[in-house]
Amino acid sequence: MKKVEAIIRKSKFDEVKKALHQIEVNFFSYWDVTGVGNEKQGHVYRGISYSTSDIQRRYLVIVVSDDFLEKTVNVLLETAGTGNVGDGKIFVSDVIEAYRIRTKESGSAGIN
């Protein structure tokens, strides 16, 4: 099993969620987060300069079986990207075990 963590633009979340459901990734968690990225330019609005170093993003955590990893990452790459600075990051790590509390199932059965 793998844990996929993705930091994406909030504006792309609905599109990403729909695409994940289409490949049958139906359960994941997400949070609104603020991060500091590589983009250092400021924006001027009505004569007032605003820093864009603190960036509002959405953080997704998705645990999938090994055979869903490639599909999941590809969906994130295809739907979350705009081609501009600040599109986000994807991190993949191993999950040693997963349990479903209600049924006490473990392994892949615990996440499906």
Short mmCIF file of C-alpha atoms in Angstrom, two decimals:
data_model
loop_
_atom_site.label_atom_id
_atom_site.label_comp_id
_atom_site.label_asym_id
_atom_site.label_seq_id
_atom_site.Cartn_x
_atom_site.Cartn_y
_atom_site.Cartn_z
CA MET A 1 0.00 0.00 0.00
CA LYS A 2 1.08 3.56 -0.66
CA LYS A 3 0.24 6.93 0.84
CA VAL A 4 -0.03 9.71 -1.73
CA GLU A 5 0.16 13.22 -0.32
CA ALA A 6 -0.59 16.06 -2.72
CA ILE A 7 -0.51 19.80 -2.26
CA ILE A 8 -2.61 21.41 -4.98
CA ARG A 9 -4.25 24.70 -5.88
CA LYS A 10 -7.61 25.14 -4.16
CA SER A 11 -9.11 26.13 -7.52
CA LYS A 12 -8.29 22.67 -8.94
CA PHE A 13 -9.75 20.64 -6.06
CA ASP A 14 -13.21 19.94 -7.51
CA GLU A 15 -11.69 18.79 -10.81
CA VAL A 16 -9.20 16.55 -8.99
CA LYS A 17 -11.91 15.08 -6.75
CA LYS A 18 -14.11 14.24 -9.74
CA ALA A 19 -11.19 12.63 -11.60
CA LEU A 20 -10.24 10.53 -8.55
CA HIS A 21 -13.82 9.27 -8.24
CA GLN A 22 -13.76 8.32 -11.94
CA ILE A 23 -10.82 5.97 -11.32
CA GLU A 24 -12.58 4.58 -8.23
CA VAL A 25 -10.46 6.32 -5.61
CA ASN A 26 -13.44 7.17 -3.43
CA PHE A 27 -11.91 7.86 -0.04
CA PHE A 28 -9.32 10.45 0.88
CA SER A 29 -8.81 13.21 3.42
CA TYR A 30 -8.04 16.85 2.74
CA TRP A 31 -7.20 20.04 4.59
CA ASP A 32 -6.87 23.69 3.71
CA VAL A 33 -3.24 24.65 4.30
CA THR A 34 -0.94 27.61 3.92
CA GLY A 35 2.58 27.16 2.67
CA VAL A 36 5.60 29.08 1.56
CA GLY A 37 6.67 28.36 -2.00
CA ASN A 38 9.24 29.43 -4.55
CA GLU A 39 7.08 32.22 -5.94
CA LYS A 40 8.41 35.44 -4.41
CA GLN A 41 6.72 38.14 -6.48
CA GLY A 42 4.13 40.38 -4.91
CA HIS A 43 0.86 41.63 -6.36
CA VAL A 44 -0.44 45.17 -6.34
CA TYR A 45 -4.16 45.69 -5.81
CA ARG A 46 -5.57 49.22 -5.70
CA GLY A 47 -2.12 50.62 -5.06
CA ILE A 48 -1.35 48.30 -2.13
CA SER A 49 1.38 45.68 -2.50
CA TYR A 50 0.55 42.20 -1.18
CA SER A 51 3.02 39.40 -0.55
CA THR A 52 2.30 36.10 -2.26
CA SER A 53 4.90 34.16 -0.28
CA ASP A 54 2.11 32.65 1.89
CA ILE A 55 0.14 30.50 -0.51
CA GLN A 56 -3.32 28.99 0.16
CA ARG A 57 -3.47 25.36 -0.99
CA ARG A 58 -5.36 22.13 -0.38
CA TYR A 59 -3.52 19.13 1.09
CA LEU A 60 -4.80 15.67 0.12
CA VAL A 61 -3.90 12.34 1.72
CA ILE A 62 -4.84 9.26 -0.28
CA VAL A 63 -3.99 5.68 0.71
CA VAL A 64 -4.18 3.24 -2.20
CA SER A 65 -3.18 -0.32 -2.97
CA ASP A 66 0.00 -0.66 -5.01
CA ASP A 67 -1.92 -1.35 -8.22
CA PHE A 68 -3.77 2.01 -7.92
CA LEU A 69 -0.64 4.09 -7.35
CA GLU A 70 0.23 4.87 -10.97
CA LYS A 71 -3.37 5.73 -11.90
CA THR A 72 -3.73 7.96 -8.84
CA VAL A 73 -0.50 9.88 -9.46
CA ASN A 74 -1.31 10.28 -13.16
CA VAL A 75 -4.74 11.72 -12.37
CA LEU A 76 -3.18 14.20 -9.97
CA LEU A 77 -0.53 15.23 -12.50
CA GLU A 78 -3.08 15.64 -15.30
CA THR A 79 -5.85 17.43 -13.41
CA ALA A 80 -4.02 19.50 -10.79
CA GLY A 81 -1.54 21.13 -13.14
CA THR A 82 -1.86 24.46 -14.90
CA GLY A 83 1.71 24.68 -16.18
CA ASN A 84 2.42 27.67 -13.93
CA VAL A 85 4.59 28.13 -10.86
CA GLY A 86 2.70 27.02 -7.75
CA ASP A 87 0.91 23.96 -9.13
CA GLY A 88 1.99 21.94 -6.09
CA LYS A 89 3.78 18.76 -5.13
CA ILE A 90 3.07 15.03 -4.84
CA PHE A 91 4.79 12.78 -2.29
CA VAL A 92 4.53 8.97 -2.21
CA SER A 93 5.47 6.80 0.78
CA ASP A 94 4.97 3.22 1.91
CA VAL A 95 2.16 2.25 4.26
CA ILE A 96 3.06 -0.71 6.42
CA GLU A 97 -0.49 -1.61 7.45
CA ALA A 98 -4.06 -0.29 7.38
CA TYR A 99 -7.06 -1.30 9.47
CA ARG A 100 -10.77 -0.65 9.15
CA ILE A 101 -11.93 -0.07 12.71
CA ARG A 102 -15.55 -1.17 12.20
CA THR A 103 -14.80 -4.61 10.70
CA LYS A 104 -11.23 -5.06 11.93
CA GLU A 105 -10.14 -5.87 8.35
CA SER A 106 -6.51 -5.17 7.55
CA GLY A 107 -4.30 -4.67 4.51
CA SER A 108 -5.96 -3.78 1.23
CA ALA A 109 -9.32 -4.90 2.59
CA GLY A 110 -8.93 -2.24 5.26
CA ILE A 111 -8.78 0.58 2.71
CA ASN A 112 -11.24 -0.61 0.05
#
